Every structure is written in C-alpha cells, then in structure tokens.
Amino acid sequence: MANLGFFEIDTDGEYINLSDITGITFASGKTYLIQIQGSCNLCESATKPTKGGFLINKNEPFSYTSNGTTLWVRTVFSSYINIAE
C-alpha cells in the first residue's frame, strides 16, 4: 500500500472537499486507507453538506471505497489525515 500523503486539516467548522485540501482525486471503485489523528466529520455527497456526516474521533485506520461522489470533511479544531492506496 502506497502512502499518498499526510495533511493538516482545519476547516473552521465548514465542510470542504477533501480533494481540495489534499490534492488527491479519489477514483470511483478504488479503496483507500484513511487515518484521522484528531477529530472530524466525513460525509460523501454530491453537494456540499451543511450538517450530518460521520464523526471520526478514533486514531484507527479505516477503509474507504469511493463511489465517485465528493468526500467532504469538517473539523472544529486542527486535525491530521493520513491517506494511502
């Protein structure tokens, strides 16, 4: 598994396209390994969400398979994200 990057994320409580922050384009049908160090909400949606999403507050890596829809991230405080393919 190749590491794609380790990024600091701070969205000031607003949802932001994770690809815009990281420069990584998540290919449809491809599985990625993601680790959040800190706390954030993730939401997969065609349009920018204003609420909801899954709260990620564990440092455990998890698998994410893209379905071609935008992956949005929201943080209240600065967190870090590690992404591998």
Short mmCIF file of C-alpha atoms in Angstrom, two decimals:
data_model
loop_
_atom_site.label_atom_id
_atom_site.label_comp_id
_atom_site.label_asym_id
_atom_site.label_seq_id
_atom_site.Cartn_x
_atom_site.Cartn_y
_atom_site.Cartn_z
CA MET A 1 0.00 0.00 0.00
CA ALA A 2 1.47 3.34 -1.07
CA ASN A 3 1.16 6.36 1.19
CA LEU A 4 -0.40 9.29 -0.69
CA GLY A 5 0.20 11.91 1.98
CA PHE A 6 -0.14 13.23 5.49
CA PHE A 7 -2.06 16.51 5.74
CA GLU A 8 -3.09 19.02 8.39
CA ILE A 9 -6.78 19.89 8.05
CA ASP A 10 -8.62 22.78 9.66
CA THR A 11 -11.94 23.75 8.09
CA ASP A 12 -13.22 26.10 10.80
CA GLY A 13 -16.47 24.14 11.17
CA GLU A 14 -17.36 24.22 7.45
CA TYR A 15 -17.45 21.26 5.09
CA ILE A 16 -14.65 21.38 2.49
CA ASN A 17 -13.98 18.96 -0.37
CA LEU A 18 -11.21 16.67 0.91
CA SER A 19 -9.67 16.58 -2.59
CA ASP A 20 -9.28 20.38 -2.50
CA ILE A 21 -7.30 20.13 0.75
CA THR A 22 -5.13 17.14 -0.19
CA GLY A 23 -4.89 17.34 -3.98
CA ILE A 24 -5.87 13.66 -4.09
CA THR A 25 -8.59 12.62 -6.55
CA PHE A 26 -10.48 9.64 -5.17
CA ALA A 27 -11.11 7.26 -8.08
CA SER A 28 -14.51 5.58 -8.20
CA GLY A 29 -14.38 1.94 -7.09
CA LYS A 30 -10.91 2.31 -5.55
CA THR A 31 -10.32 1.57 -1.86
CA TYR A 32 -8.17 3.86 0.30
CA LEU A 33 -6.87 3.52 3.83
CA ILE A 34 -7.55 6.66 5.89
CA GLN A 35 -6.40 7.56 9.38
CA ILE A 36 -7.63 10.66 11.21
CA GLN A 37 -5.45 11.97 14.01
CA GLY A 38 -7.80 14.21 15.92
CA SER A 39 -11.50 14.55 15.18
CA CYS A 40 -13.58 15.36 12.11
CA ASN A 41 -16.83 14.65 10.29
CA LEU A 42 -16.76 12.93 6.90
CA CYS A 43 -19.69 13.00 4.51
CA GLU A 44 -19.94 11.60 0.99
CA SER A 45 -22.32 13.78 -1.02
CA ALA A 46 -22.76 15.24 -4.50
CA THR A 47 -23.40 18.67 -2.97
CA LYS A 48 -21.78 20.47 -0.04
CA PRO A 49 -23.45 19.31 3.19
CA THR A 50 -24.40 21.74 5.93
CA LYS A 51 -24.88 19.18 8.71
CA GLY A 52 -24.57 15.49 9.45
CA GLY A 53 -21.79 13.17 8.38
CA PHE A 54 -19.92 10.53 10.33
CA LEU A 55 -17.94 11.65 13.36
CA ILE A 56 -14.43 10.16 13.23
CA ASN A 57 -12.64 10.55 16.54
CA LYS A 58 -10.50 7.43 16.80
CA ASN A 59 -6.96 7.12 15.55
CA GLU A 60 -7.74 3.72 13.99
CA PRO A 61 -7.20 3.48 10.21
CA PHE A 62 -10.31 2.58 8.20
CA SER A 63 -11.02 1.59 4.60
CA TYR A 64 -12.91 3.93 2.30
CA THR A 65 -14.11 2.86 -1.14
CA SER A 66 -15.01 5.82 -3.33
CA ASN A 67 -18.23 5.70 -5.31
CA GLY A 68 -17.29 8.76 -7.37
CA THR A 69 -19.15 11.19 -5.10
CA THR A 70 -17.29 14.01 -3.35
CA LEU A 71 -15.88 13.23 0.10
CA TRP A 72 -16.36 16.25 2.36
CA VAL A 73 -14.53 16.89 5.63
CA ARG A 74 -15.38 19.21 8.54
CA THR A 75 -13.22 19.99 11.56
CA VAL A 76 -13.69 22.29 14.53
CA PHE A 77 -10.03 22.18 15.52
CA SER A 78 -6.93 21.30 13.56
CA SER A 79 -6.56 17.57 12.83
CA TYR A 80 -4.35 15.44 10.66
CA ILE A 81 -5.25 12.92 7.98
CA ASN A 82 -3.11 10.18 6.50
CA ILE A 83 -4.22 8.62 3.20
CA ALA A 84 -2.84 5.53 1.45
CA GLU A 85 -3.94 3.47 -1.54
#
